[in-house]
CSV table of C-alpha atoms and ligand atoms in Angstrom, one decimal:
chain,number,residue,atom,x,y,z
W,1,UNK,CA,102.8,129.4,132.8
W,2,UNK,CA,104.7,132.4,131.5
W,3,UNK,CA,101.9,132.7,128.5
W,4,UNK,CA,99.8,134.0,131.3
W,5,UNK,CA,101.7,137.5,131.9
W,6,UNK,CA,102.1,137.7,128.1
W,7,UNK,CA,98.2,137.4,127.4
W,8,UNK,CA,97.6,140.3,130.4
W,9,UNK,CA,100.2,141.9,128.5
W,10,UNK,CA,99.3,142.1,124.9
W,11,UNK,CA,95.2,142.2,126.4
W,12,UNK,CA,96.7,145.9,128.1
W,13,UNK,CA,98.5,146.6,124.0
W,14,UNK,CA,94.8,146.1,123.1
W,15,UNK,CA,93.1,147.8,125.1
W,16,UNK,CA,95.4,150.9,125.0
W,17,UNK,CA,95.6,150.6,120.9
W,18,UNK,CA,91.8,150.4,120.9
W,19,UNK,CA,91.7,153.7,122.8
W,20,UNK,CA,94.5,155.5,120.5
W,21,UNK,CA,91.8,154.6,118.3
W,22,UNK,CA,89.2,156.1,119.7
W,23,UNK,CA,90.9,159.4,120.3
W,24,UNK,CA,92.4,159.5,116.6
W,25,UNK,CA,89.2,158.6,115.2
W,26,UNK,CA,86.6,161.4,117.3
W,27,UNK,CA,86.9,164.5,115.6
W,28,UNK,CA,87.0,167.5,118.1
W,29,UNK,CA,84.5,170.5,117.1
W,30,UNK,CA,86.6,174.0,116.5
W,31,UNK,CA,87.4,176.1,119.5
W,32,UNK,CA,84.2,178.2,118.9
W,33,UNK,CA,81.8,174.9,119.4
W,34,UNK,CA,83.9,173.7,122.6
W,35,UNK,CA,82.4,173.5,126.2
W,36,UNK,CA,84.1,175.7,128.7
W,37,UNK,CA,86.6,174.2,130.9
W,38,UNK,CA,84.9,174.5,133.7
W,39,UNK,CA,83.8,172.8,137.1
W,40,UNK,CA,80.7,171.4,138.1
W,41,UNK,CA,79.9,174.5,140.2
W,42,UNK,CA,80.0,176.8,137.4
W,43,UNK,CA,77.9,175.0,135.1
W,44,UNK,CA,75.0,174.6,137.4
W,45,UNK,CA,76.0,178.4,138.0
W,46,UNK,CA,76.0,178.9,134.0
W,47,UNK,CA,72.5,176.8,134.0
W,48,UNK,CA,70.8,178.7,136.7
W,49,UNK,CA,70.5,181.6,134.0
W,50,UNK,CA,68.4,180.0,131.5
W,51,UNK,CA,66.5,177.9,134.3
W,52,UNK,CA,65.4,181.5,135.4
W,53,UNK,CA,64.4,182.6,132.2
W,54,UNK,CA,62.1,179.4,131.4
W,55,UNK,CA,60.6,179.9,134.4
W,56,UNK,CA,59.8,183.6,134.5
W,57,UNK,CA,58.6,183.4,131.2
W,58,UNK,CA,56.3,180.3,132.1
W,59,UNK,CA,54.8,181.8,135.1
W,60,UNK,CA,54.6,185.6,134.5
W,61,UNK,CA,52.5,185.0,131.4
W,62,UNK,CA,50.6,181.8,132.6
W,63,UNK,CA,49.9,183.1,136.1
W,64,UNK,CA,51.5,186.5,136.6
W,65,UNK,CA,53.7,185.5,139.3
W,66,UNK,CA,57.3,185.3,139.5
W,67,UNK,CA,59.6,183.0,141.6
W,68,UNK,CA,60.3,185.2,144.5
W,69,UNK,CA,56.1,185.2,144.4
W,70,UNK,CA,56.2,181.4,144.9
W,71,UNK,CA,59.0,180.6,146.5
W,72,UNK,CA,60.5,183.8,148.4
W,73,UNK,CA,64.2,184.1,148.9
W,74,UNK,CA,64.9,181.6,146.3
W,75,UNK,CA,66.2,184.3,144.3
W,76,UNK,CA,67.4,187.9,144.4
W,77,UNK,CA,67.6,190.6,141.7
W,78,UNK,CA,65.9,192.7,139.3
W,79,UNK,CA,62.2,191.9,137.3
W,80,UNK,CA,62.6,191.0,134.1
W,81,UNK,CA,61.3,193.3,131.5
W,82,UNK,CA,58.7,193.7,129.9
W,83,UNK,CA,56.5,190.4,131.2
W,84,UNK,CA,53.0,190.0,130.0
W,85,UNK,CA,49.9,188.0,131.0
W,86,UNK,CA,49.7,186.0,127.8
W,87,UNK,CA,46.3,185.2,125.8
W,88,UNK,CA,46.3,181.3,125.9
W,89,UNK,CA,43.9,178.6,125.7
W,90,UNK,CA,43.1,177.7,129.4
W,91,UNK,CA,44.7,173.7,129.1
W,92,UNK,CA,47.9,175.9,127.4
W,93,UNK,CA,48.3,178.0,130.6
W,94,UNK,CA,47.8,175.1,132.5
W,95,UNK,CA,50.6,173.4,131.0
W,96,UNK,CA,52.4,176.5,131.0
W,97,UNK,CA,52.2,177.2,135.0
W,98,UNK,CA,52.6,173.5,135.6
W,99,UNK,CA,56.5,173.3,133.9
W,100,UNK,CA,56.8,176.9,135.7
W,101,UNK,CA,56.4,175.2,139.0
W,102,UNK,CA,58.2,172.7,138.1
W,103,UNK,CA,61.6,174.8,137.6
W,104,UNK,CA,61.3,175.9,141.1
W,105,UNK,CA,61.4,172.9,142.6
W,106,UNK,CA,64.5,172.2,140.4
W,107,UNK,CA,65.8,175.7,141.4
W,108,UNK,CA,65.6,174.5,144.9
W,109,UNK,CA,67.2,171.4,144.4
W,110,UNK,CA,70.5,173.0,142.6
W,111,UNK,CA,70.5,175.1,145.5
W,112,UNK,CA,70.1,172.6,147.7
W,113,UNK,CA,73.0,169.6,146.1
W,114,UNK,CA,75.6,171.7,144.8
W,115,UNK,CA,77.4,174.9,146.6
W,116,UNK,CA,75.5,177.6,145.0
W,117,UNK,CA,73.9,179.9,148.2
W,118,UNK,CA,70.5,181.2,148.2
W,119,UNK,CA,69.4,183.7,146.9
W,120,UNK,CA,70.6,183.2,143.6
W,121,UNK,CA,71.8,186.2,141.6
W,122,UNK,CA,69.1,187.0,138.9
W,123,UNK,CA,70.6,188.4,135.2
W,124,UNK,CA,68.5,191.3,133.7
W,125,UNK,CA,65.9,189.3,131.7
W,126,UNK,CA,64.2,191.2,128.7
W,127,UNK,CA,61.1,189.2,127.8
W,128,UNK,CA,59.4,192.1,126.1
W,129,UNK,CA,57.4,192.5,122.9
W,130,UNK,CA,60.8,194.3,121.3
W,131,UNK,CA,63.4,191.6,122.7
W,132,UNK,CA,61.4,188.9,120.9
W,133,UNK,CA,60.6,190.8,117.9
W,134,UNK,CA,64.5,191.1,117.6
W,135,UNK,CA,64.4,187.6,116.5
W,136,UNK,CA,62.0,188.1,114.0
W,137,UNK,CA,63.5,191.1,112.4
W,138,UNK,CA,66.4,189.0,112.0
W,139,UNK,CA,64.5,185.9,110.8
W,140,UNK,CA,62.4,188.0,108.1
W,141,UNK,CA,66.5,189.6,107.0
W,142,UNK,CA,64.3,192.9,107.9
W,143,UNK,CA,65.4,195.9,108.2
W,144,UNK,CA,62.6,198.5,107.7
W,145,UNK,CA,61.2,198.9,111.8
W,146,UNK,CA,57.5,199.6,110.4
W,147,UNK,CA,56.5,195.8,110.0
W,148,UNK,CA,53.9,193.8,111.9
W,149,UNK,CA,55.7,193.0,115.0
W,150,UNK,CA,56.3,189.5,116.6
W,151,UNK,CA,54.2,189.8,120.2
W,152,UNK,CA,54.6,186.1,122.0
W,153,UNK,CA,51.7,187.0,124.3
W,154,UNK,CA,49.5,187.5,121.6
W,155,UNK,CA,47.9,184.2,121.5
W,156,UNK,CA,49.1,180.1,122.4
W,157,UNK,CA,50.6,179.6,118.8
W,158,UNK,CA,52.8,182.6,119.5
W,159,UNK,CA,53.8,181.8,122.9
W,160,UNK,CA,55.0,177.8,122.3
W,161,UNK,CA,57.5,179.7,120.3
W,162,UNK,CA,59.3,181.8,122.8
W,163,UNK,CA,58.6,178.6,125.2
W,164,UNK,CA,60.1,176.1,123.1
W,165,UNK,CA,63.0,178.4,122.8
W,166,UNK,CA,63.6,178.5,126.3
W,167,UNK,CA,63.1,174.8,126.8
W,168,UNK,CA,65.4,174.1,124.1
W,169,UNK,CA,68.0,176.0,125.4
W,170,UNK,CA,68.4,173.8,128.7
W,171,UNK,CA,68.3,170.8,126.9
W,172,UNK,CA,70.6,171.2,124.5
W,173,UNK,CA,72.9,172.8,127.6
W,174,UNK,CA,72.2,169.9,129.8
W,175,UNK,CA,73.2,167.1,126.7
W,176,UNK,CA,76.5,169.1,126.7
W,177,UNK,CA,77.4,169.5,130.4
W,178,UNK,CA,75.9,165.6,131.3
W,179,UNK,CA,79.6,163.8,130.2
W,180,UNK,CA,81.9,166.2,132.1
W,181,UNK,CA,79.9,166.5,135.6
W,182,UNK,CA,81.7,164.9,138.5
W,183,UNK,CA,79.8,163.7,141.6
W,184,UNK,CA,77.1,161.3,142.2
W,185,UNK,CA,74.7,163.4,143.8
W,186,UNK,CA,75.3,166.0,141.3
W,187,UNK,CA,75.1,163.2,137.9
W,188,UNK,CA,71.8,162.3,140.0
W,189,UNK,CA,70.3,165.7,140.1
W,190,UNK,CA,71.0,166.9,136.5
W,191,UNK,CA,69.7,163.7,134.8
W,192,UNK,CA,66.6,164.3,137.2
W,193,UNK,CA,66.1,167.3,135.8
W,194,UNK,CA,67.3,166.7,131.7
W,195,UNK,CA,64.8,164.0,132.0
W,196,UNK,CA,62.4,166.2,133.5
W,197,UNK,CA,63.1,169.0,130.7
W,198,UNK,CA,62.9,166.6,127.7
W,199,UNK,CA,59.5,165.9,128.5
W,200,UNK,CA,59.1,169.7,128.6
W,201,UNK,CA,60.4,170.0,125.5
W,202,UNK,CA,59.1,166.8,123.8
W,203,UNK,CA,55.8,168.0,124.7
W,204,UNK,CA,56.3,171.7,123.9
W,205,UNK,CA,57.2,170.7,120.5
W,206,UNK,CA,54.1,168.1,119.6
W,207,UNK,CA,52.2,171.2,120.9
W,208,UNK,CA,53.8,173.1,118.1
W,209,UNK,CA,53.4,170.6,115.4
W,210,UNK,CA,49.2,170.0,116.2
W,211,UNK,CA,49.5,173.5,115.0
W,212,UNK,CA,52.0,173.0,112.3
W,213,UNK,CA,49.7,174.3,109.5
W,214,UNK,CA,48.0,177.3,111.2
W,215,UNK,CA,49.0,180.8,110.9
W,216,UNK,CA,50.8,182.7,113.2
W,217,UNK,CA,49.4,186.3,113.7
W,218,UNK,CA,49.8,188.7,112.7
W,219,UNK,CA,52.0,186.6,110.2
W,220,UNK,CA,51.2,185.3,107.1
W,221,UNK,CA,52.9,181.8,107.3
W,222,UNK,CA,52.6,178.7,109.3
W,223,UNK,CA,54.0,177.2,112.8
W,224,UNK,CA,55.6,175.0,110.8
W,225,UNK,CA,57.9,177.4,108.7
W,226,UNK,CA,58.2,179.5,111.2
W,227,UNK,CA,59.5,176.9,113.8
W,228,UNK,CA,62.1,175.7,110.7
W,229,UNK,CA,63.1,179.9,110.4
W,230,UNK,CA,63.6,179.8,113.6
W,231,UNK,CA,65.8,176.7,113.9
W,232,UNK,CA,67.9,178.2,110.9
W,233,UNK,CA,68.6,181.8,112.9
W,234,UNK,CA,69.7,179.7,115.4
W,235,UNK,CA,71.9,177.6,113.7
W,236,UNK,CA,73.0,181.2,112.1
W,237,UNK,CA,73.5,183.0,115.3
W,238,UNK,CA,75.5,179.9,117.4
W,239,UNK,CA,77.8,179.3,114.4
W,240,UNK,CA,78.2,175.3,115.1
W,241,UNK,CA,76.4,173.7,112.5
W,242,UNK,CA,72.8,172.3,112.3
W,243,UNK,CA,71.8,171.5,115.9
W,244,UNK,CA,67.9,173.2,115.8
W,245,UNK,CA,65.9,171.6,113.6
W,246,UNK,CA,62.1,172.6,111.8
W,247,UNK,CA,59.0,170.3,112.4
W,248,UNK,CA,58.5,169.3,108.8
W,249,UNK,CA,62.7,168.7,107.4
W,250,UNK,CA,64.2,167.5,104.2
W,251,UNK,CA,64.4,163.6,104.5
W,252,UNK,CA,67.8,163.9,105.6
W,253,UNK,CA,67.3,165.5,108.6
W,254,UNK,CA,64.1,163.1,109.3
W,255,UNK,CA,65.0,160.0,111.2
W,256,UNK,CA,67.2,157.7,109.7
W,257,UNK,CA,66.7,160.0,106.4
W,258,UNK,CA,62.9,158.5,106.1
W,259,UNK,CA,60.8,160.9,107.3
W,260,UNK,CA,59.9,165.1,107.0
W,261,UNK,CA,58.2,164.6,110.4
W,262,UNK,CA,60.7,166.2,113.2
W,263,UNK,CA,58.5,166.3,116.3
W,264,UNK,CA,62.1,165.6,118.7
W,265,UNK,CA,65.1,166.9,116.6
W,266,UNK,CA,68.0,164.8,116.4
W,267,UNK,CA,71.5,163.9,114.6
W,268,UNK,CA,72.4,161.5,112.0
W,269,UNK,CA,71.8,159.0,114.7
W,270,UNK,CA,68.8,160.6,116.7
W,271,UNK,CA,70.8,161.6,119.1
W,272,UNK,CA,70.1,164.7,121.5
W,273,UNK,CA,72.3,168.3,120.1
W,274,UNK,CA,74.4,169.4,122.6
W,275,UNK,CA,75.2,173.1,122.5
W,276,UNK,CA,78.6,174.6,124.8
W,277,UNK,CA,78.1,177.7,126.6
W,278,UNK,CA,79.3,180.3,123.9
W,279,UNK,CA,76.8,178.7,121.2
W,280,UNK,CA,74.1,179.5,123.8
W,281,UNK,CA,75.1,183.1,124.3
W,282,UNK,CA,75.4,184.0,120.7
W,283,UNK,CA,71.7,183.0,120.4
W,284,UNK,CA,70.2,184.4,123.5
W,285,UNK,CA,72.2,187.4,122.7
W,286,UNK,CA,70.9,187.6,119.2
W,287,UNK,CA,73.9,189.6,118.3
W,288,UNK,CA,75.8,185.8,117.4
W,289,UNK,CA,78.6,187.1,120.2
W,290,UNK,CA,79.2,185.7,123.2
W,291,UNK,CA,80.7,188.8,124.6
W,292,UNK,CA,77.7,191.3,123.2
W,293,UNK,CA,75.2,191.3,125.5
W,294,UNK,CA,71.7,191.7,123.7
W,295,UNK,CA,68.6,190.1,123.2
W,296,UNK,CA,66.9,188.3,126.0
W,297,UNK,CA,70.1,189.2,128.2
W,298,UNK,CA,70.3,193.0,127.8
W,299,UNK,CA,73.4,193.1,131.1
W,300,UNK,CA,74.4,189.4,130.0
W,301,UNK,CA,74.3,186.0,131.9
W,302,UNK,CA,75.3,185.5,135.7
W,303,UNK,CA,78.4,183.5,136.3
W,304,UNK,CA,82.0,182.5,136.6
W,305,UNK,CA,81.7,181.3,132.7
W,306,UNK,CA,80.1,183.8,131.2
W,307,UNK,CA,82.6,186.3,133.3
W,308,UNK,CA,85.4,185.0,131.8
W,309,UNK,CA,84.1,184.7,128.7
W,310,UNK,CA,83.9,188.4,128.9
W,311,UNK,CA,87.4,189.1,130.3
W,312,UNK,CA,88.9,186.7,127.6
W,313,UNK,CA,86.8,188.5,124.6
W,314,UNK,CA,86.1,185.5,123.5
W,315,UNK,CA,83.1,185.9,120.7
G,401,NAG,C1,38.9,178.8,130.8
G,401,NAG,O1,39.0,179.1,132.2
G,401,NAG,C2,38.3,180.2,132.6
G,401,NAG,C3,38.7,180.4,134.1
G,401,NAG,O2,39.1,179.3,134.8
G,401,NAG,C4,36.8,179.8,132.5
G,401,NAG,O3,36.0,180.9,132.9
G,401,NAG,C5,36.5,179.6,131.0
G,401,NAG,O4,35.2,179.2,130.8
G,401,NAG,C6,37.4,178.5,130.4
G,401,NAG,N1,37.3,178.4,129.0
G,401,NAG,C7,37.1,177.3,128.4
G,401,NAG,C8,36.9,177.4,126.9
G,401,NAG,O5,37.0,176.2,129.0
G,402,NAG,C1,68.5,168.6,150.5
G,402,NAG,O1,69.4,167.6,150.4
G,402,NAG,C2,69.4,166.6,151.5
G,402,NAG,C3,70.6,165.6,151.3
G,402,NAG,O2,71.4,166.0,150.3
G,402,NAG,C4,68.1,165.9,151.5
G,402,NAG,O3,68.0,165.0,152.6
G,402,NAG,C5,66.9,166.9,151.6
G,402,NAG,O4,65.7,166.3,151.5
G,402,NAG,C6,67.1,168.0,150.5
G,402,NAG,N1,66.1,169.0,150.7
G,402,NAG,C7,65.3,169.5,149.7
G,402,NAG,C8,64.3,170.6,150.1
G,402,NAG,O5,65.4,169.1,148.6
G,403,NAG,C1,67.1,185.4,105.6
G,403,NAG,O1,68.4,185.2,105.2
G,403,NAG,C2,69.0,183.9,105.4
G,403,NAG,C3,70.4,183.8,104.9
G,403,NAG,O2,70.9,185.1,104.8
G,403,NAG,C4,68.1,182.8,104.6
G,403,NAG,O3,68.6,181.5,104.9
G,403,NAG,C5,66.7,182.9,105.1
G,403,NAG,O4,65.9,182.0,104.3
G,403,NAG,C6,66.1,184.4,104.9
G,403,NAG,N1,64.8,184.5,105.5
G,403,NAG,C7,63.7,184.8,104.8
G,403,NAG,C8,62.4,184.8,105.5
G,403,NAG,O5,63.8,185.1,103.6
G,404,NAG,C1,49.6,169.7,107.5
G,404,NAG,O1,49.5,169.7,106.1
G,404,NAG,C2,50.1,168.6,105.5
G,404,NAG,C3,50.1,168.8,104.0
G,404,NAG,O2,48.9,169.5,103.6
G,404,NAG,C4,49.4,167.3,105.9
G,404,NAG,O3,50.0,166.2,105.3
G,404,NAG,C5,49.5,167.2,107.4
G,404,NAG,O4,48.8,166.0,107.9
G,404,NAG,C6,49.0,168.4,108.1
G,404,NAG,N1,49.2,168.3,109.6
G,404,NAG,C7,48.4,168.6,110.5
G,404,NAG,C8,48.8,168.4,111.9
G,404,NAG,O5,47.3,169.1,110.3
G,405,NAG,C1,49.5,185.4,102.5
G,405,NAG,O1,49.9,184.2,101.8
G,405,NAG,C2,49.0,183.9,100.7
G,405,NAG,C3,49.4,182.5,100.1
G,405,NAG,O2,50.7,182.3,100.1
G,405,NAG,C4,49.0,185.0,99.7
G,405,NAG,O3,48.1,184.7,98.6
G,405,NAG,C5,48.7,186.3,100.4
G,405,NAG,O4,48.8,187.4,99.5
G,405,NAG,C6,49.6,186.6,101.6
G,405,NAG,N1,49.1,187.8,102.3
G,405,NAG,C7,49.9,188.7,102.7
G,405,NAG,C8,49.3,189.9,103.5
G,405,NAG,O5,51.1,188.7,102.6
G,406,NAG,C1,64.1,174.4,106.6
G,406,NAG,O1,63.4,174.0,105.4
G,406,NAG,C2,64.3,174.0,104.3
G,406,NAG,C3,63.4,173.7,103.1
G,406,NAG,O2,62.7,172.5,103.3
G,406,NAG,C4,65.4,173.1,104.5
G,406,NAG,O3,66.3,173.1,103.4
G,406,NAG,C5,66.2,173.4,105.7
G,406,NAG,O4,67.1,172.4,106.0
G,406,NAG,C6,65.2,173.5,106.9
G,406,NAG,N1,66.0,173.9,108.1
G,406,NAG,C7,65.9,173.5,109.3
G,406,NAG,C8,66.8,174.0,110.3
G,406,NAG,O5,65.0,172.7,109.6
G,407,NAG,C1,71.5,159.8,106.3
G,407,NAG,O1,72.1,160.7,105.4
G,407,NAG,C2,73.4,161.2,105.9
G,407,NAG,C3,73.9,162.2,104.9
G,407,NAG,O2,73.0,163.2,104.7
G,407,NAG,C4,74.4,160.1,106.1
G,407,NAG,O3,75.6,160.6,106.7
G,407,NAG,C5,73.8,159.0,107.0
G,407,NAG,O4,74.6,157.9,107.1
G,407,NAG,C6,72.4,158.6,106.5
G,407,NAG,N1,71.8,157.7,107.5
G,407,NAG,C7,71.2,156.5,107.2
G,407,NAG,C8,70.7,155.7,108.4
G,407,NAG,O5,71.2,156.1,106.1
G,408,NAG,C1,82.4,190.6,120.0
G,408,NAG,O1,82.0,191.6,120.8
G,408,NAG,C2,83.1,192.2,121.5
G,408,NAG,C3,82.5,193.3,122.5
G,408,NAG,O2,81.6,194.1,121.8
G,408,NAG,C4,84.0,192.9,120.5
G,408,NAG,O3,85.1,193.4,121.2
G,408,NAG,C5,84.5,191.8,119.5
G,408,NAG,O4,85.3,192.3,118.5
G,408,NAG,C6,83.3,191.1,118.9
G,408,NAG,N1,83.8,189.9,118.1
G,408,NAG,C7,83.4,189.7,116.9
G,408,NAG,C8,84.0,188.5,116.2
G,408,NAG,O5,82.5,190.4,116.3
């Protein structure tokens, strides 16, 4: 009868040795690449920011309108800059408005689950000709300012670029925030809406790779090496390894090293790249700084985080 106690007992060793394990054996990323501590609060606060962007740059150039247009009070705070109606193919824009729409209602639920008070502060967004051509100045290493510029308005194979890029940004924010969020109701509403944005994004990028061999004007190369440019600045500019990925890759960045075709990027085991919020800013900032505003952020991001960021210098 005593075995029994013994078994619970070296069952509990085994258990605790197996997680000693486990904690020796997962390698944590260098304090650049780490989350914010943070609570649940803030990081809904921290992904309020890039939920505004997507959808101010889906519905301003889709449909002209912004949110305080569709939903009024939802939000509070300047226009961003530099908004266009963009040239698209009419089942594009449709697309386009729809995940636009979309974001509200997920705006509204945010507001509505977690303690964040409508209206919502809105950052300063740039989302002008000059902001995105800062990208592609960096991209083409170019320094001379006479060049043909970037213009995402210009036509649908420019504009899945800059939408993409948006889309991205929240998914990769929401595969690193999912683990750490405490709260059923709260777990419930952000794997509503990751689930919701990965269809954005999966369908943003097979979008993207119809088009893979056409030109990009005023460019003289394809969607598909400029989508794999792209992915490279960004990997540049966040300074955490390989997390954005082309739409044609070398085989071993394909799916289980087997194929070029990248429609969904993904790690060694297809998993979704999480990004922490410092990675984010250095990209959205363009300046690869999380404490030098720039880019599509000319007054920086909203937030607890991104304020302490600020007061801690971290870069
Ligand atoms: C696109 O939509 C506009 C307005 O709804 C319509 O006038 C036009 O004919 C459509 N174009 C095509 C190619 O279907
Ligand atoms: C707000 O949340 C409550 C419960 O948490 C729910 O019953 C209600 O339908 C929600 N309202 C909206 C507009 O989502
Ligand atoms: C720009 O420079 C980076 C590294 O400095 C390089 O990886 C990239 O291919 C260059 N881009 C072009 C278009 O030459
Ligand atoms: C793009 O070009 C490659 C190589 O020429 C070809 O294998 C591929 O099927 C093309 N893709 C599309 C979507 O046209
Ligand atoms: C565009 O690319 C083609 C093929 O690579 C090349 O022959 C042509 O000179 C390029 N044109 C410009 C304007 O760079
Ligand atoms: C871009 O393409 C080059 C050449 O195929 C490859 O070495 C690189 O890994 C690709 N980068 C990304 C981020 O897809
Ligand atoms: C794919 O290649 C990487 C190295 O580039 C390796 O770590 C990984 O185990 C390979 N995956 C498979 C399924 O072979
Ligand atoms: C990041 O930007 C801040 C503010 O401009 C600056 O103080 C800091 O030195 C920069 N850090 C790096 C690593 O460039």
């Amino acid at each position: 009868m005593a075995s029994r106690p013994c078994l619970y007992a070296f069952l509990l060793l085994l258990a605790f040795q197996s997680t000693m394990i486990k904690v020796n054996t997962v390698s944590l990323p260098p304090p650049e690449c780490r989350p914010e501590v943070a609570s649940t609060k803030d990081k809904f606060e921290f992904l309020l920011n890039f939920l505004i962007l997507k959808i101010e740059l889906f519905l301003r150039p889709s449909i002209d309108r912004g949110i305080n247009d569709i939903s009024p009070g939802l939000v509070q705070g300047p226009v961003p800059i530099g908004a266009e109606v963009a040239n698209l193919d009419n089942a594009t824009r449709k697309m386009i408005e729809e995940f636009g729409l979309a974001g509200i209602g997920h705006l509204r639920a945010i507001i509505n689950t977690t303690l964040l008070n409508a209206p919502i502060p809105m950052p300063q967004l740039d989302i002008s000709r000059q902001a995105y051509n800062i990208f592609l100045t960096l991209i083409l290493n170019d320094t001379k300012k006479s060049n043909p510029s970037y213009n995402p308005y210009a036509n649908t194979n420019s504009f899945l670029f800059a939408a993409v890029f948006a889309s991205s940004f929240l998914n990769q924010y929401y595969a690193g925030i999912m683990p750490s969020i405490v709260g059923n109701d709260e777990r419930r509403l952000l794997s509503g809406i990751a689930l919701y944005e990965a269809g954005v994004f999966g369908a943003l990028r097979a979008e993207l790779n119809a088009r893979v061999n056409l030109t990009v004007p005023p460019f003289n190369f394809t969607v598909g090496i400029l989508t794999n440019l792209t992915a490279q600045l960004a990997n540049q500019l966040a300074r955490c390894g390989v997390k954005d990925e082309g739409l044609i890759v070398p085989l071993q960045l394909g799916a289980e090293n087997r194929t070029r075709s990248n429609v969904v990027p993904g790690d060694v085991n297809s998993l979704a790249y999480a990004r922490s919020e410092r990675e984010i800013m250095r990209i959205a900032y363009t300046t690869g700084n999380a404490t030098r505003p720039g880019g599509l952020f000319p007054r920086g991001l909203k937030g607890a985080i991104p304020r302490r960021i600020r007061t801690l210098k971290l870069s």
